[in-house]
CSV table of C-alpha atoms and ligand atoms in Angstrom, one decimal:
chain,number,residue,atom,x,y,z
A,155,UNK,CA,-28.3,-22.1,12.7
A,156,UNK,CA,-27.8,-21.2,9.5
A,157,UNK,CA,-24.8,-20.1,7.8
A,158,UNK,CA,-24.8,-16.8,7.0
A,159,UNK,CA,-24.9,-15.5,3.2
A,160,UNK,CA,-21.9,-13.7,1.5
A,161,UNK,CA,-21.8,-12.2,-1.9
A,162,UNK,CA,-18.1,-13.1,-2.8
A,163,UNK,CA,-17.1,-9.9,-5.2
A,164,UNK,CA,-13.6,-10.8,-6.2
A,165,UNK,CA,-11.5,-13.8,-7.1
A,166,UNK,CA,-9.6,-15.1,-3.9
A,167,UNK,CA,-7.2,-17.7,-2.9
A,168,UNK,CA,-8.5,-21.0,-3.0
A,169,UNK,CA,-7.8,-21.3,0.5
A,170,UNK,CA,-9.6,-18.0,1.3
A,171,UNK,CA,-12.4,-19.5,-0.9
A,172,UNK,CA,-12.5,-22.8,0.8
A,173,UNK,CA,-12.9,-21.2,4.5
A,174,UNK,CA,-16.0,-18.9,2.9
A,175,UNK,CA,-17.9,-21.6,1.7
A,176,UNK,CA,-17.2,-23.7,5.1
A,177,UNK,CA,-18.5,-20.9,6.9
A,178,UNK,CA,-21.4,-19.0,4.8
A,179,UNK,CA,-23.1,-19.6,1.4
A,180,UNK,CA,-20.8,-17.9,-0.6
A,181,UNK,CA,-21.8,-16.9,-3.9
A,182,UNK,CA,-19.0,-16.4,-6.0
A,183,UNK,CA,-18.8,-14.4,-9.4
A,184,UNK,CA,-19.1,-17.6,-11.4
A,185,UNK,CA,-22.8,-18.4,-9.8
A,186,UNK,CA,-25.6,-16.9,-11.6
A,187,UNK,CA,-27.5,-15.8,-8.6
A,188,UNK,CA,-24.3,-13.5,-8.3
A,189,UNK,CA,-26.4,-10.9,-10.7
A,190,UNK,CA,-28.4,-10.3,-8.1
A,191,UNK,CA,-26.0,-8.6,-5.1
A,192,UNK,CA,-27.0,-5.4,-5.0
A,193,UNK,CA,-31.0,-6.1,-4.5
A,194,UNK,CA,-30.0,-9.6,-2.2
A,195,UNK,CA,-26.4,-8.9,-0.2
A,196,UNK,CA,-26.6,-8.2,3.8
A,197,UNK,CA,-22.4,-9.2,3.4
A,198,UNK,CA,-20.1,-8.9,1.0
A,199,UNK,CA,-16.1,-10.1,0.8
A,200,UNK,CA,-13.9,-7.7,-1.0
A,201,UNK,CA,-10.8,-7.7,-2.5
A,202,UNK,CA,-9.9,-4.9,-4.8
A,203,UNK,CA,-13.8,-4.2,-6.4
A,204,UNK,CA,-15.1,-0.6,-6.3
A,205,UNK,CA,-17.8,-0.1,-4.2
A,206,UNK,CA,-19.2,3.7,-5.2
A,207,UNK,CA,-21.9,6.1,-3.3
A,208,UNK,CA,-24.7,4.8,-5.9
A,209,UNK,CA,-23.7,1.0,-5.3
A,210,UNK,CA,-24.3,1.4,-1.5
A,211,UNK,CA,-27.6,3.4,-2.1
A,212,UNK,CA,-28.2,0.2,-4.9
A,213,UNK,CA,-27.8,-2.3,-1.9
A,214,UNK,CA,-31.4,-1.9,0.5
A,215,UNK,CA,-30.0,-4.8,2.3
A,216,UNK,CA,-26.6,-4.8,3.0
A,217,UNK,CA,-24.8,-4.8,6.7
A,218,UNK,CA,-21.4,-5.3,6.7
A,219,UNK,CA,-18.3,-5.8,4.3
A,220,UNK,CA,-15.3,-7.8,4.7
A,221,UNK,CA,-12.1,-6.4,3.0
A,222,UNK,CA,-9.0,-8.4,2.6
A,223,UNK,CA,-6.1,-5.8,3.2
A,224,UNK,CA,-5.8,-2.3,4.6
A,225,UNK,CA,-6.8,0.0,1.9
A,226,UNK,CA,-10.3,0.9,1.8
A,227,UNK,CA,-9.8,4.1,-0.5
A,228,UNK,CA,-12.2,2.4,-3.1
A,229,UNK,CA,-15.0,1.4,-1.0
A,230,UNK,CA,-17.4,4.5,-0.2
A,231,UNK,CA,-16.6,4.8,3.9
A,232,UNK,CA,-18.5,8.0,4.1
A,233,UNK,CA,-21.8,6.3,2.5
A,234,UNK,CA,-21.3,2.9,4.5
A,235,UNK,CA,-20.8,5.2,7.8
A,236,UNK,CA,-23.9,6.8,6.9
A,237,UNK,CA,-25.9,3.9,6.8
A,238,UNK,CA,-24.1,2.1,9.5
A,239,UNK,CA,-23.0,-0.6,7.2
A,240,UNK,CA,-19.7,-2.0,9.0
A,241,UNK,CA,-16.0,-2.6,6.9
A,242,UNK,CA,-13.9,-5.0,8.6
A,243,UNK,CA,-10.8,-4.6,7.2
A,244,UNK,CA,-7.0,-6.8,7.5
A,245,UNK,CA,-4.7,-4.3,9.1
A,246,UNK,CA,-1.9,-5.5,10.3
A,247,UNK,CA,-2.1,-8.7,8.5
A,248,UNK,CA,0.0,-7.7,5.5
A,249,UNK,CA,2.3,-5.2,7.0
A,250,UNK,CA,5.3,-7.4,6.8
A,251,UNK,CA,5.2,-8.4,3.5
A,252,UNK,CA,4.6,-4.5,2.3
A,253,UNK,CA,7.5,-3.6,4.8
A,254,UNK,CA,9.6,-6.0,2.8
A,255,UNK,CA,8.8,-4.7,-0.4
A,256,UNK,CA,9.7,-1.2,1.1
A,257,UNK,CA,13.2,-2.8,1.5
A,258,UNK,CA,13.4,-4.7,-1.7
A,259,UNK,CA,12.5,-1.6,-3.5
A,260,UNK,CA,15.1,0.8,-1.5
A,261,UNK,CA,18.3,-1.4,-1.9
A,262,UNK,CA,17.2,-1.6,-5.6
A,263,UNK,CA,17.3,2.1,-6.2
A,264,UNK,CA,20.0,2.4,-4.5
A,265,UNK,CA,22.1,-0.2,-6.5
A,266,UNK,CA,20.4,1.0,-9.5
A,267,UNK,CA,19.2,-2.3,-9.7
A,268,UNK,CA,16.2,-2.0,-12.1
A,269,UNK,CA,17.9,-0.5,-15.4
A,270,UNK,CA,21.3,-2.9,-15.0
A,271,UNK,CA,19.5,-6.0,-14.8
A,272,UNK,CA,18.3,-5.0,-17.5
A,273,UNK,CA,20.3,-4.1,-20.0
A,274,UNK,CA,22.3,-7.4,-19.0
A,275,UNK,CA,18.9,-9.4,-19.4
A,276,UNK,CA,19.1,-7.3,-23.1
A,277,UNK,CA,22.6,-8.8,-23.8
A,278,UNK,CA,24.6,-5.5,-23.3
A,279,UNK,CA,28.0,-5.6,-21.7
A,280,UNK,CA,27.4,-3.7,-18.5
A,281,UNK,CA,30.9,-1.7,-18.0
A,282,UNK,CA,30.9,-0.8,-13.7
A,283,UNK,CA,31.9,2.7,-14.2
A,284,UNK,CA,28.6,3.3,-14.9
A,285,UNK,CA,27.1,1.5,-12.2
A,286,UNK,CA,27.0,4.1,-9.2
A,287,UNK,CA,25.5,3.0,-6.1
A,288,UNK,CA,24.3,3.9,-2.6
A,289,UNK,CA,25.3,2.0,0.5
A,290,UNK,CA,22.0,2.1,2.7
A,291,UNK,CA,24.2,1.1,6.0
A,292,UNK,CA,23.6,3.8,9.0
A,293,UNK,CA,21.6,6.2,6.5
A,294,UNK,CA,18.7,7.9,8.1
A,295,UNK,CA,15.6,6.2,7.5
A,296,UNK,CA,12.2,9.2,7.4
A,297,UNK,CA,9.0,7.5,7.4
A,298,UNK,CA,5.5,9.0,7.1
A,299,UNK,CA,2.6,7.2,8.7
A,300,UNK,CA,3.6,5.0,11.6
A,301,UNK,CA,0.9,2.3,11.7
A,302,UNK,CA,1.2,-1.1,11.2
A,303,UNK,CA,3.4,-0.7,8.4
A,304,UNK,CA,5.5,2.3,8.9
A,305,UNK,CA,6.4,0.6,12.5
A,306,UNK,CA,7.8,-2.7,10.8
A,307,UNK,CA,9.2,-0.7,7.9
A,308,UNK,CA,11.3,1.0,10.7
A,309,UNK,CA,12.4,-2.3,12.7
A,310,UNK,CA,13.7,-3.7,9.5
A,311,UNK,CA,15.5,-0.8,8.8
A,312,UNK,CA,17.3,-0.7,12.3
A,313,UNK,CA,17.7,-4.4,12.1
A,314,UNK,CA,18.9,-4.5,8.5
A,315,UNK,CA,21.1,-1.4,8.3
A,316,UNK,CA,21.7,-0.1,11.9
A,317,UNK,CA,19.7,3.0,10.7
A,318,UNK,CA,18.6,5.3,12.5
A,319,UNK,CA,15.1,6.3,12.1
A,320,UNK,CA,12.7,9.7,11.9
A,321,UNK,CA,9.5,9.1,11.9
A,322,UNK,CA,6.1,11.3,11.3
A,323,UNK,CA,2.2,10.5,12.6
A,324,UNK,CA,0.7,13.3,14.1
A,325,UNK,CA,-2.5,11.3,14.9
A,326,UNK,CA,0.1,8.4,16.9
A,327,UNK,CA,-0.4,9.0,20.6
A,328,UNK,CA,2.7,10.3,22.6
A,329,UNK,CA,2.8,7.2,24.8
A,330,UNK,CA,2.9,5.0,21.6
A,331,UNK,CA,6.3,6.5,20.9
A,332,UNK,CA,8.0,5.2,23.9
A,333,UNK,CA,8.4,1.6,23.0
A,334,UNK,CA,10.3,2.6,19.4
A,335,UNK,CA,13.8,3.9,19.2
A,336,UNK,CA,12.7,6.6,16.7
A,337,UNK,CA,12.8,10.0,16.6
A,338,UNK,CA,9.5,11.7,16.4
A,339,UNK,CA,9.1,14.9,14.3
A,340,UNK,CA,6.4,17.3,13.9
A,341,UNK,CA,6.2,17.9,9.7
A,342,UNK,CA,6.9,16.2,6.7
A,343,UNK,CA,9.4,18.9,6.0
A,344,UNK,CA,11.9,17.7,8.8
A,345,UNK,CA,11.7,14.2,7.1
A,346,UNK,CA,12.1,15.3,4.1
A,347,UNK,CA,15.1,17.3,5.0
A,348,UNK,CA,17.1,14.9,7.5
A,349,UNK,CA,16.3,11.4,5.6
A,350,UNK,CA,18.3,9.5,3.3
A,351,UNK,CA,15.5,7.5,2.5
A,352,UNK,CA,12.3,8.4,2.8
A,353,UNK,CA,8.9,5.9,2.9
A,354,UNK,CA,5.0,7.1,3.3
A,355,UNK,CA,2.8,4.8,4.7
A,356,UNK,CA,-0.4,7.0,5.0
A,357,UNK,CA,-3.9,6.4,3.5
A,358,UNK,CA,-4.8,8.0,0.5
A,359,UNK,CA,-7.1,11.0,1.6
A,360,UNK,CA,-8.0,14.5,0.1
A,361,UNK,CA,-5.4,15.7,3.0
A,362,UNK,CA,-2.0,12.6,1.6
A,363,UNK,CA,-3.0,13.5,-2.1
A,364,UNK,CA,0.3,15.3,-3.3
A,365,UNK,CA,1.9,15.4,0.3
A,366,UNK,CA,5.5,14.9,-1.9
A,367,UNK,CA,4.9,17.4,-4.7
A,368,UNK,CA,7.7,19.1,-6.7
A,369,UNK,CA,8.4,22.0,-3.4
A,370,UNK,CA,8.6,19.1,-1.2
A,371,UNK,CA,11.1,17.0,-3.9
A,372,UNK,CA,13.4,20.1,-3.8
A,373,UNK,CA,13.9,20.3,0.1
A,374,UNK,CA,15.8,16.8,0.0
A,375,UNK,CA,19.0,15.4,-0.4
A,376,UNK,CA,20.1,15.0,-3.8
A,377,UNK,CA,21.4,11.5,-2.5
A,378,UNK,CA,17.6,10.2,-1.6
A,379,UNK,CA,15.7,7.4,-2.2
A,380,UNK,CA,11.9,7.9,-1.9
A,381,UNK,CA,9.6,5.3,-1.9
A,382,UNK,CA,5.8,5.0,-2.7
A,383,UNK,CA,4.3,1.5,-1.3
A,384,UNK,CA,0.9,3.5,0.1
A,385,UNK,CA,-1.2,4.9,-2.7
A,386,UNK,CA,-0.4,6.5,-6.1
A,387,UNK,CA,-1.0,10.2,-5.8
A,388,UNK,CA,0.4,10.3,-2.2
A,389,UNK,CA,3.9,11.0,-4.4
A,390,UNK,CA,3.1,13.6,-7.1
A,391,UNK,CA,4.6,11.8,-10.0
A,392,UNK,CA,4.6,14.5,-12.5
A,393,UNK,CA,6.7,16.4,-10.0
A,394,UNK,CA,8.5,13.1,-9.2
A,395,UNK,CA,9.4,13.2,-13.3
A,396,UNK,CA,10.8,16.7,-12.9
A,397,UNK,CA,12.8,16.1,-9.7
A,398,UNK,CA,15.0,13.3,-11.4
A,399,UNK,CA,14.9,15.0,-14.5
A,400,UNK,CA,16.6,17.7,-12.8
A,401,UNK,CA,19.0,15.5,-10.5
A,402,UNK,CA,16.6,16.8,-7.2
A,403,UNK,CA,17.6,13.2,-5.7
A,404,UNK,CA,18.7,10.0,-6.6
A,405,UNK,CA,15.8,8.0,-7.1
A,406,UNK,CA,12.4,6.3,-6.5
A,407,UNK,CA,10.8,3.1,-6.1
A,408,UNK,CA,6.8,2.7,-6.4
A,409,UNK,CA,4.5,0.1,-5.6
A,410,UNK,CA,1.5,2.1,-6.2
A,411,UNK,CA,0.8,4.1,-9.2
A,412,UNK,CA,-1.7,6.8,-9.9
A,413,UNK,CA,-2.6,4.8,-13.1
A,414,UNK,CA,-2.8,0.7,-12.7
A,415,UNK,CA,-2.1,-1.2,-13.7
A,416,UNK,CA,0.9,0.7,-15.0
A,417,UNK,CA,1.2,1.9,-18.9
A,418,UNK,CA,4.1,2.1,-20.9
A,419,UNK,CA,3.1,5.5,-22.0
A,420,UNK,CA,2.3,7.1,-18.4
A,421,UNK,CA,5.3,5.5,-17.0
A,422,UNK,CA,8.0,5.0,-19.5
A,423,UNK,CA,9.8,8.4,-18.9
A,424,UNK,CA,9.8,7.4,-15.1
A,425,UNK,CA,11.1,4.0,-15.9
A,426,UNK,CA,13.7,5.5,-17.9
A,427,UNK,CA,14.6,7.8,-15.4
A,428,UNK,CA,15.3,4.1,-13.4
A,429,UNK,CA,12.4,4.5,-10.9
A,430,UNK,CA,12.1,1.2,-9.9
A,431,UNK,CA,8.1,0.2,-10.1
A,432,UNK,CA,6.2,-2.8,-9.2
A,433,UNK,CA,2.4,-3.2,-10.1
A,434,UNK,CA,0.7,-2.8,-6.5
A,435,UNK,CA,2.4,-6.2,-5.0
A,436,UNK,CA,2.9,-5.5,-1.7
A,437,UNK,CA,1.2,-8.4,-0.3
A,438,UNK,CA,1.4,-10.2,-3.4
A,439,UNK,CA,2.7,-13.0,-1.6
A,440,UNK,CA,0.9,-16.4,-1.3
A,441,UNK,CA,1.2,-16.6,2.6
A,442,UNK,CA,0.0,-12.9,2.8
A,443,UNK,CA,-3.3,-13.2,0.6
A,444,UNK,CA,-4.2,-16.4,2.5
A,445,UNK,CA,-3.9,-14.7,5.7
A,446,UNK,CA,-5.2,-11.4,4.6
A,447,UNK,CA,-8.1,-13.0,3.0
A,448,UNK,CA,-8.9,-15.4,5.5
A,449,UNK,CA,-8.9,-12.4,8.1
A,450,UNK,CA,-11.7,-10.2,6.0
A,451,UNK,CA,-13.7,-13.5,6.4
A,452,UNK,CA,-13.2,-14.6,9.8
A,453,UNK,CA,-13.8,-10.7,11.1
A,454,UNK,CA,-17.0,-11.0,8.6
A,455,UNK,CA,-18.1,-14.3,10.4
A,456,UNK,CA,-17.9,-13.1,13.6
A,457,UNK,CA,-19.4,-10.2,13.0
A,458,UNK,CA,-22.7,-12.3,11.5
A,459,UNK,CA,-22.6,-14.8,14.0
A,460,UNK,CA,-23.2,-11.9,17.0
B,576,LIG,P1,-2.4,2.0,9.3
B,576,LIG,O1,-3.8,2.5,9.3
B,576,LIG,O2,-1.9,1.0,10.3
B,576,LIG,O3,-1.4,3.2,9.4
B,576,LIG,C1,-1.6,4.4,8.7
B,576,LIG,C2,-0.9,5.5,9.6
B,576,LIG,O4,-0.9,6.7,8.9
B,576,LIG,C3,-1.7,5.8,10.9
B,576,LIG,O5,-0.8,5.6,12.0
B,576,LIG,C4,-2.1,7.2,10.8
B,576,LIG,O6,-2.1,7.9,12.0
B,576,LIG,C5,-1.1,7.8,9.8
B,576,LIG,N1,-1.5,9.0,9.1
B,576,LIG,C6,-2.7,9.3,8.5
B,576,LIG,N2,-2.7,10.5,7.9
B,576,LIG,C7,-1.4,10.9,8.1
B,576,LIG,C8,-0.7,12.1,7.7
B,576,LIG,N3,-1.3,13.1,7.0
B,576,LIG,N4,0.6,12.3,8.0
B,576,LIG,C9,1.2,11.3,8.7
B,576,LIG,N5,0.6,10.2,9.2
B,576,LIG,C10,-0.7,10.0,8.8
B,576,LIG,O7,-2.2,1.4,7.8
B,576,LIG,P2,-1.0,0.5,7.3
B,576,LIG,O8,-1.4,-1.0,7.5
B,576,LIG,O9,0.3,0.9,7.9
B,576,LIG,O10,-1.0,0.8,5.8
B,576,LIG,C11,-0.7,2.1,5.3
B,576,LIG,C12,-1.1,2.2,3.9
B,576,LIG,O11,-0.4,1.3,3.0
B,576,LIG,C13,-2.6,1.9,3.7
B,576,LIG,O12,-3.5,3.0,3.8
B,576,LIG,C14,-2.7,1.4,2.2
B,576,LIG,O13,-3.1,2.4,1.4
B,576,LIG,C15,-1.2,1.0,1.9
B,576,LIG,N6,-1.0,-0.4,1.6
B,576,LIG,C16,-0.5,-0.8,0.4
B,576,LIG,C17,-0.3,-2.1,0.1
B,576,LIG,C18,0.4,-2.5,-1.1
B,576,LIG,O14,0.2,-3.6,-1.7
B,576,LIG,N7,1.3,-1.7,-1.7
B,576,LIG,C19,-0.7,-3.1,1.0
B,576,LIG,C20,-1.3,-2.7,2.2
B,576,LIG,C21,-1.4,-1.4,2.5
């Protein structure tokens, strides 16, 4: 039989690359014939592309899409569910690797991390009075979204810290709940209000844009740590500005950015303000894209070879 053909729409691990071309005639970016997805694809493998409304309606042809990692906020779902055209998606696959960066980015806020390194990197004498820190050990952990990686966020922070957790889902079944040793609460308010740190792990829809705007910012501890690993936008960061500005809680770490990458000049009050930001590298681990990427592929390939 033959192998099926994928329009490859991103650049991927070479490992990731190696199992597509074992498995379909991939045509990569590189290959001329590329120019010719939308009229020719049935499948396409996607990393971070953009796949609008008008480039569905541009693609007579196309069945299903294979997307490495969990986010599928820039692929049209609405148009693809329309036409029946199928995402298969990684979840799951990177949660660990996020949940660490959830960790990674908590401790540094908390330490103040970010804006000592580096004024020592910049050759300045540190003095330690003016080094304040946060001990995260038994503080109450509030998460938002308990899939695959609020859950794993919360196990690390029990393991790590002996913290007791909070968590929010109202779309996670009652019987899901049993097997965690979190508390379950019913709004994002009693998160906000109880947590010392507090994570969202939602997808980015019309209903998460802004769930932590400035009213939210004000109902929390001035001692907490929010964090942003899910989508810019989720955490109003114009609010965000104005909380630290006026000392509404300690900090924030953010892995996702309403801009990105990143600029200086959107960001550099924040950054000043020692939010602690990385440029969407939650599963920027080489271990993580191989797995994530191999999974869009292998879901893709089974999916074709029904
Ligand atoms: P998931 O689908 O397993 O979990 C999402 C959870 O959010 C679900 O349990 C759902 O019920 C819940 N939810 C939805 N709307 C909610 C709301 N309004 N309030 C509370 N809960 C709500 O997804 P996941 O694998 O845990 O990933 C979560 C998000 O993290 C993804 O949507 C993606 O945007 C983001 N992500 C970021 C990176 C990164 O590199 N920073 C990597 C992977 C995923």
């Amino acid at each position: 039989r033959a192998k099926p053909t994928v329009y490859v729409m991103d650049k991927f691990h070479p490992s990731v690359l190696e199992f597509t071309k074992e498995n379909f005639n991939a045509i990569t970016l590189d290959m001329p014939e590329h120019a010719e997805w939308k009229q020719k694809a049935q499948y396409l493998l996607i990393r971070s592309s953009r796949l609008t409304a008008e480039d569905i309606a541009a693609c007579p042809n196309l069945v299903a899409i294979g997307k490495q990692g969990v986010g599928i906020d820039k692929i049209d779902a609405d148009a693809c569910a329309a036409r029946g055209i199928k995402i298969f998606n990684t979840p799951g696959v990177n949660a660990r690797a996020v949940a660490e960066l959830v960790l990674t980015l908590a401790m540094a806020v908390g330490r103040d991390v970010g804006r000592i390194a580096k004024l020592q990197a910049e050759g300045q004498v540190v003095p330690k009075e003016t080094c304040k820190g946060l001990i995260l050990h038994g503080k109450t952990i509030g998460i938002i979204g308990m899939g695959n990686i609020g859950k794993t966020v919360g196990q690390m922070f029990r393991g790590a810290f002996n913290a007791p957790v909070i968590a929010y889902d109202p779309y996670m079944p009652a019987d899901a709940w049993q097997d965690l040793e979190h508390t379950r609460v019913n709004s994002v308010e009693e998160v906000l209000r109880d947590s010392d740190v507090v994570t969202v792990h939602v997808p980015l829809t019309p209903s998460t844009r802004n769930l932590i705007s400035y009213a939210q910012l004000k109902t929390m501890k001035k001692t907490a740590i929010v964090i942003n690993t899910a989508r810019g936008g989720i955490i109003n960061e114009a609010d965000l500005q104005t909380a630290l500005e006026e000392g509404l809680i300690w900090g924030a770490g953010l892995d996702c950015h309403e801009q990105e990458p990143p600029s200086q000049e959107k960001y550099g009050r924040l950054w000043e303000l020692g939010v602690v930001s990385t440029p969407h590298i939650g599963a920027a681990t080489e271990q993580t894209q191989i797995e994530t990427g191999t999974a869009a592929a292998k879901y893709l390939l089974e999916f074709a070879s029904r």
